[in-house]
Amino acid sequence: MPETPRHNLPAEPNRFVGRERDLDDLHDLVGDTRVVTLCGVGGIGKTRLALRVAARLVPAYPDGVWLVELARFGRAELVEQEIARVLGVREEAGRPLLGTVTARLREQRCLLLLDNCEHLVHRCAEVVAALVAGCPSLRVLATSREPLRIASELIWRVPPLDLPDEGAADAESVQLFMDRATAAGTRLDGASLADVVRLCRALDGLPLAIELAAARTSLLSPGQIADRIDDRFSLLTTGGRTAPARQRTLLGAVEWSYDLLAAKEQVLLRRLSVFAGDFDLLLAEQVCAERPIAANEIVELLGGLVDKSLVLCDEGRRRYRLLETIKRYALERLRQAGEREVLRERHLHVLCALQERHFATEVVEPGVPWPRRFEALIASRELIDDQRVALEWAAESGDVLLGLRLCQTSTGLLPLGGNLREIVGWIERLLSLDTTGVPAEQIAHAMAYLAYGLEAKDELSRSLETARRSLAEMAPDDDFPRCVMHNLVVVVLLRMGRAEEAAHHAEEGLTVATRSGDRWNQAASLAGLSAVALVRGRLREAQRHGEEALARAGEHGHRWLMARTAVQLGAVAEARGDLAAARTRYETAVPWLSELGSDLELSRCLARTGRVAAMLHEFGSARERLAAGTDIARATGQRQAVARCLVGLSVLAECEGDLEGAVLAAAAAAGLRESIGQHSATTRFEELLGRARTKLGDGRTTSLWSRGRAMCPDVAARRVLAGERLPPKAAKAPVTAEPVRHSVLTAREQEIAGLLTRGLSNRGIAGELVISPATVARHIANIMEKLGYTSRAQIAVWAAERSSGSG
Amino acid sequence: MDQRIVMVDSGTGLKLTEEQLDERSAVAAVRLRHKGVRAGDTVLICLPVGPDLLVATHAVIAADGVAWPLPVDLDQATLRDRIQESAARVMISNVQRALDAAEESRVRIVMSVAELSGASPSCPTGR
């Protein structure tokens, strides 16, 4: 989609100072090298430099520049999960996520920026090696305290900022200090320059240390800061004498800044280390307000920490975060204060309470207008990383009860929120722990969500069994999850072809939901009844239930539910042959799904809309819908979704009279489905092949089918979308270098190239031209660089051909 | 080209011809350029006396750089000081002690001898 930005780089929080030459060099190196790793100690400015380089490179990567922040993740398997999340790739059944990501990036020219790899360096190395091996045009820029140590890596050591010389005081480090002091509201005159120079030297040009010092200039003069820093460093023992000097300097500066904080600011800073990533004021107030800090003091304390550059915030002061280096220091302090367990516990409780509230507002409570529900959905999604951290702690500390409660309170962890598998992992992990003392009803409730996840993973019989156990053991008055289970069972049984049993559960669900006034489940049950009726061929009944379902869904307001029921009505209309009505129904769901960002369901809905539009011979809009659906499907990496769009494209091609294109697209879809072990919709294909054999003949049809099977799905899709006949294989760009114009060489260089054809050595050429051999060597290096050659012999051959050609 | 011998490795007895010297240093000069070496840049070279040192030195000069050789047997502290003093961005070395001494310096890129002789700019022949 052209309107989506081709990067996810954050806005720069303040002015970037210095490193011009480094930026230029790195710009070229990243283009030239598969993997560049910026290495160096914490606080030296790796991330900032990488972001700056990446921002400059955005125009060079048509498929985007994508930042993947790894600092907040503790487990190795989260590396590929986070890459997938950033790219919008969804895990497929039966294929490792890394495989899907690699396939998605294979043809793409994009740059991945992996930030803070050090704590997961082994997994990062494996993932990057696999991606680079599988994706020829991919470039990776990483930041890490340790190099990845893989074959294609260029290790680039980030140095501190330039230090001032005796004479020139405009060094980068001094510029940075001045800039940040000005930002802190301090005006420094020329008289303090000598102190600033002394201070920058004492801080070894480390950007973070300089920023922390500059943030204090409103209270202390540069001279006072320099004196105190000097005293401190002479006493510094933290980090041990063996730690590298820069690390000790940095730690010293952080500690100095921390010690200058008021007591309550210190307490708050260390408590802030429990958050996964960025956080807002509300969360900070709820988690961190405990003796000696009151909740209403937090906004002021946070402001103080921002002023001292220990906490960062966005322009609107809405989201706050800690730099990784500060966070580690704060966490250590939290441990030393003996508060880590207490704070983790609190974090878990608060997350539970917040997510329960958001879930109730988004889904359960009656009469909430959609904008409020949507707000709750967004708020819940913003907490998802903290929710994961809290779940991790629940599992680690064996708090199964709270862990399970937290699992069932967030649509972000559910297939409903586009997250197909994660819920299964968490619940299975928690249930594998000691569950003594956890009420059976609680376990049954959690199993409901497990069953939900299993259905999304296509594990139908396990899902059914889990759902039945959940229903049997759930508290009788747990109406909402009880109905959710009935409705899930309906879906599972329908997928298994057991409509009779499904009808029973749909009715049961509808009864309970109607009794409790639960619009969500009323709509879901009615949609289930409609689906059952459709399977049984009772179209009028299906229509009636479907309309009622849509009405209930509309009263509830949740766009996901409304889209689901609208699509159900579309399917009913299609079944009775009313294509125009079907199209209208499908079309209404599109903006709802776009608003939710439900990419998989959106792609599916666009495929349906496009297919029906094609059958109505509205080719322009059919093409547009199918193109959009295909783009989204491709971005998710889901082969099933791409196959669905190809089926739609096959219909479009046939309706347009392009039977060959129709066969190719259908064959490509069949090939994709086979690669994921699916063999559905064979009747549709058989009918198409029947028509093709009649019109094109057996041999032609068979050969088209096998060509389509082997075809890259993208090529097959483009073939129909562009309405053009592409050659069987994508035309490859010529491998040979473009013809070299000798005019790029200077006269002297051309002269030397000519002499090389005579087999002269550098010394021989030097004698001929009366210049030094070193100068000859320099000219030859220039010639090789200009012509892209890698040996002297190549120049000689080139020069010989040129002179024989022109002579 | 004549097969004039320009150097003998005293350890191995291997001979370096003038043709080899010209060819290898030309390739290495291009590799240095690709790693960002520009006119006037200082490049540290810490290699044992022998053909590799000669080739590296020629290459740095051909790439328009300033060669800054470091004897391999300097003690760690002196090595560290010399590296600091040079303010070099690039160092050519296979010597572990030199690599260690370059920690905390302004050296951005360390190139091994193998990387200097790599054939293609995008596929270094590092092991």
Short mmCIF file of N, CA and C in Angstrom, two decimals, chain A residues 21-22 24-25 29 32 154-157 159-163 244-246 759-763 774 777-778 781-782 784-785 790-793, chain B residues 1-2 4 18 22-23 26-27 29-30 33-38 41 61-62 64 89 99 102-110 119 121-122:
data_model
loop_
_atom_site.label_atom_id
_atom_site.label_comp_id
_atom_site.label_asym_id
_atom_site.label_seq_id
_atom_site.Cartn_x
_atom_site.Cartn_y
_atom_site.Cartn_z
N ARG A 21 31.48 12.52 9.52
CA ARG A 21 32.27 11.60 8.71
C ARG A 21 31.80 10.15 8.92
N ASP A 22 31.52 9.80 10.18
CA ASP A 22 31.06 8.44 10.47
C ASP A 22 29.75 8.15 9.74
N ASP A 24 28.68 9.45 6.98
CA ASP A 24 28.97 9.25 5.55
C ASP A 24 29.53 7.86 5.30
N ASP A 25 30.53 7.49 6.11
CA ASP A 25 31.17 6.18 5.92
C ASP A 25 30.16 5.06 6.08
N LEU A 29 28.99 1.99 3.76
CA LEU A 29 29.30 0.62 4.19
C LEU A 29 28.05 -0.25 4.24
N ASP A 32 27.21 -1.59 0.99
CA ASP A 32 28.23 -2.49 0.46
C ASP A 32 28.32 -3.82 1.18
N LEU A 154 30.41 -7.00 9.28
CA LEU A 154 31.47 -6.02 9.46
C LEU A 154 31.28 -5.40 10.84
N ILE A 155 32.30 -5.56 11.68
CA ILE A 155 32.22 -5.00 13.03
C ILE A 155 32.71 -3.57 12.97
N TRP A 156 31.89 -2.66 13.37
CA TRP A 156 32.23 -1.24 13.33
C TRP A 156 32.18 -0.72 14.76
N ARG A 157 33.35 -0.36 15.29
CA ARG A 157 33.41 0.02 16.71
C ARG A 157 33.08 1.49 16.85
N PRO A 159 33.25 4.90 18.38
CA PRO A 159 34.14 5.61 19.30
C PRO A 159 33.37 6.67 20.07
N PRO A 160 33.97 7.22 21.13
CA PRO A 160 33.33 8.35 21.80
C PRO A 160 33.37 9.56 20.87
N LEU A 161 32.76 10.65 21.29
CA LEU A 161 32.83 11.88 20.51
C LEU A 161 34.25 12.45 20.59
N ASP A 162 34.61 13.20 19.55
CA ASP A 162 35.94 13.81 19.53
C ASP A 162 36.14 14.71 20.74
N LEU A 163 37.34 14.66 21.28
CA LEU A 163 37.66 15.49 22.44
C LEU A 163 38.34 16.77 21.98
N PRO A 244 36.57 -2.12 31.66
CA PRO A 244 37.20 -1.17 30.74
C PRO A 244 36.95 0.25 31.20
N ALA A 245 37.92 1.13 30.87
CA ALA A 245 37.89 2.49 31.38
C ALA A 245 36.60 3.20 31.01
N ARG A 246 36.16 3.03 29.76
CA ARG A 246 34.96 3.75 29.33
C ARG A 246 33.74 3.34 30.13
N GLY A 759 52.30 -4.84 -20.02
CA GLY A 759 52.81 -5.72 -18.96
C GLY A 759 53.84 -5.05 -18.07
N LEU A 760 53.84 -3.74 -18.02
CA LEU A 760 54.82 -3.06 -17.19
C LEU A 760 54.45 -3.14 -15.70
N SER A 761 55.48 -3.18 -14.85
CA SER A 761 55.25 -3.11 -13.41
C SER A 761 55.02 -1.65 -13.02
N ASN A 762 54.59 -1.44 -11.78
CA ASN A 762 54.43 -0.07 -11.30
C ASN A 762 55.73 0.70 -11.48
N ARG A 763 56.85 0.01 -11.16
CA ARG A 763 58.16 0.65 -11.26
C ARG A 763 58.47 0.99 -12.72
N ALA A 774 54.87 4.97 -6.11
CA ALA A 774 53.72 5.15 -5.21
C ALA A 774 52.60 5.90 -5.93
N ALA A 777 50.84 3.54 -8.19
CA ALA A 777 49.94 2.67 -7.43
C ALA A 777 48.65 3.40 -7.08
N ARG A 778 48.77 4.67 -6.74
CA ARG A 778 47.57 5.44 -6.39
C ARG A 778 46.65 5.59 -7.61
N ALA A 781 44.90 2.32 -8.18
CA ALA A 781 43.79 2.14 -7.24
C ALA A 781 42.57 2.94 -7.69
N ASN A 782 42.80 4.16 -8.15
CA ASN A 782 41.69 4.99 -8.63
C ASN A 782 41.00 4.36 -9.83
N MET A 784 40.90 1.21 -10.70
CA MET A 784 40.15 0.01 -10.30
C MET A 784 38.83 0.40 -9.64
N GLU A 785 38.88 1.40 -8.81
CA GLU A 785 37.66 1.81 -8.12
C GLU A 785 36.64 2.36 -9.11
N THR A 790 38.77 -5.62 -9.86
CA THR A 790 39.42 -6.10 -8.64
C THR A 790 40.84 -6.59 -8.90
N SER A 791 41.35 -6.41 -10.12
CA SER A 791 42.77 -6.75 -10.32
C SER A 791 43.36 -5.88 -11.43
N ARG A 792 44.69 -5.76 -11.41
CA ARG A 792 45.37 -4.97 -12.43
C ARG A 792 45.16 -5.59 -13.80
N ALA A 793 45.16 -6.94 -13.81
CA ALA A 793 45.04 -7.62 -15.10
C ALA A 793 43.75 -7.22 -15.82
N MET B 1 55.33 -9.04 -17.68
CA MET B 1 56.00 -8.32 -16.60
C MET B 1 57.17 -9.18 -16.09
N ASP B 2 58.23 -8.52 -15.71
CA ASP B 2 59.38 -9.31 -15.26
C ASP B 2 59.10 -9.94 -13.90
N ARG B 4 60.85 -10.06 -11.28
CA ARG B 4 61.83 -9.60 -10.32
C ARG B 4 61.35 -9.88 -8.90
N GLU B 18 57.76 -8.74 -7.93
CA GLU B 18 57.28 -7.38 -8.14
C GLU B 18 55.84 -7.40 -8.64
N ASP B 22 52.70 -5.57 -6.85
CA ASP B 22 51.83 -4.59 -7.53
C ASP B 22 50.38 -5.02 -7.48
N GLU B 23 50.17 -6.30 -7.78
CA GLU B 23 48.80 -6.79 -7.87
C GLU B 23 48.11 -6.79 -6.49
N ALA B 26 47.43 -3.35 -5.15
CA ALA B 26 46.35 -2.67 -5.87
C ALA B 26 44.99 -3.16 -5.36
N VAL B 27 44.87 -4.48 -5.22
CA VAL B 27 43.62 -5.05 -4.70
C VAL B 27 43.34 -4.52 -3.29
N ALA B 29 44.38 -1.85 -1.90
CA ALA B 29 44.05 -0.41 -1.87
C ALA B 29 42.57 -0.21 -2.13
N VAL B 30 42.05 -0.98 -3.08
CA VAL B 30 40.62 -0.84 -3.38
C VAL B 30 39.79 -1.29 -2.18
N ARG B 33 39.67 1.47 0.34
CA ARG B 33 38.74 2.52 -0.10
C ARG B 33 37.30 2.11 0.23
N HIS B 34 37.00 0.83 -0.02
CA HIS B 34 35.63 0.37 0.23
C HIS B 34 35.28 0.38 1.71
N LYS B 35 36.30 0.31 2.54
CA LYS B 35 36.03 0.37 3.97
C LYS B 35 36.04 1.82 4.46
N GLY B 36 36.14 2.74 3.55
CA GLY B 36 35.97 4.15 3.92
C GLY B 36 37.25 4.94 4.07
N VAL B 37 38.40 4.37 3.70
CA VAL B 37 39.66 5.12 3.82
C VAL B 37 39.68 6.22 2.75
N ARG B 38 39.93 7.44 3.20
CA ARG B 38 39.94 8.58 2.28
C ARG B 38 41.31 9.24 2.27
N ASP B 41 43.74 10.01 5.37
CA ASP B 41 43.42 9.22 6.57
C ASP B 41 44.63 8.42 7.05
N ILE B 61 49.35 3.58 1.02
CA ILE B 61 49.85 4.74 0.27
C ILE B 61 49.08 4.88 -1.05
N ALA B 62 48.83 3.75 -1.71
CA ALA B 62 48.11 3.81 -2.98
C ALA B 62 46.67 4.28 -2.77
N ASP B 64 45.88 6.54 -0.97
CA ASP B 64 46.00 7.95 -0.61
C ASP B 64 46.01 8.18 0.89
N ARG B 89 41.20 5.69 12.07
CA ARG B 89 39.86 5.09 11.98
C ARG B 89 39.93 3.62 11.59
N LEU B 99 44.95 -6.00 18.58
CA LEU B 99 43.49 -5.90 18.57
C LEU B 99 42.98 -5.50 19.96
N ALA B 102 43.59 -1.94 20.72
CA ALA B 102 42.75 -1.00 19.97
C ALA B 102 41.37 -0.83 20.60
N GLU B 103 41.04 -1.67 21.59
CA GLU B 103 39.79 -1.46 22.32
C GLU B 103 39.86 -0.06 22.92
N GLU B 104 38.75 0.62 22.98
CA GLU B 104 38.70 1.93 23.60
C GLU B 104 39.53 2.96 22.87
N SER B 105 39.84 2.72 21.59
CA SER B 105 40.54 3.74 20.82
C SER B 105 39.52 4.36 19.89
N ARG B 106 40.00 5.07 18.89
CA ARG B 106 39.09 5.63 17.90
C ARG B 106 39.06 4.80 16.62
N VAL B 107 39.66 3.62 16.70
CA VAL B 107 39.64 2.73 15.53
C VAL B 107 38.22 2.20 15.35
N ARG B 108 37.66 2.41 14.16
CA ARG B 108 36.30 1.94 13.87
C ARG B 108 36.32 0.54 13.27
N ILE B 109 37.28 0.32 12.38
CA ILE B 109 37.29 -0.94 11.64
C ILE B 109 38.67 -1.59 11.73
N VAL B 110 38.69 -2.86 12.06
CA VAL B 110 39.94 -3.62 12.03
C VAL B 110 39.87 -4.57 10.84
N ALA B 119 38.48 -10.65 -2.87
CA ALA B 119 38.30 -10.37 -4.28
C ALA B 119 37.16 -9.38 -4.52
N PRO B 121 34.16 -6.68 -3.12
CA PRO B 121 33.90 -5.78 -2.01
C PRO B 121 32.78 -6.24 -1.09
N SER B 122 31.78 -6.95 -1.62
CA SER B 122 30.66 -7.30 -0.76
C SER B 122 30.83 -8.66 -0.09
#
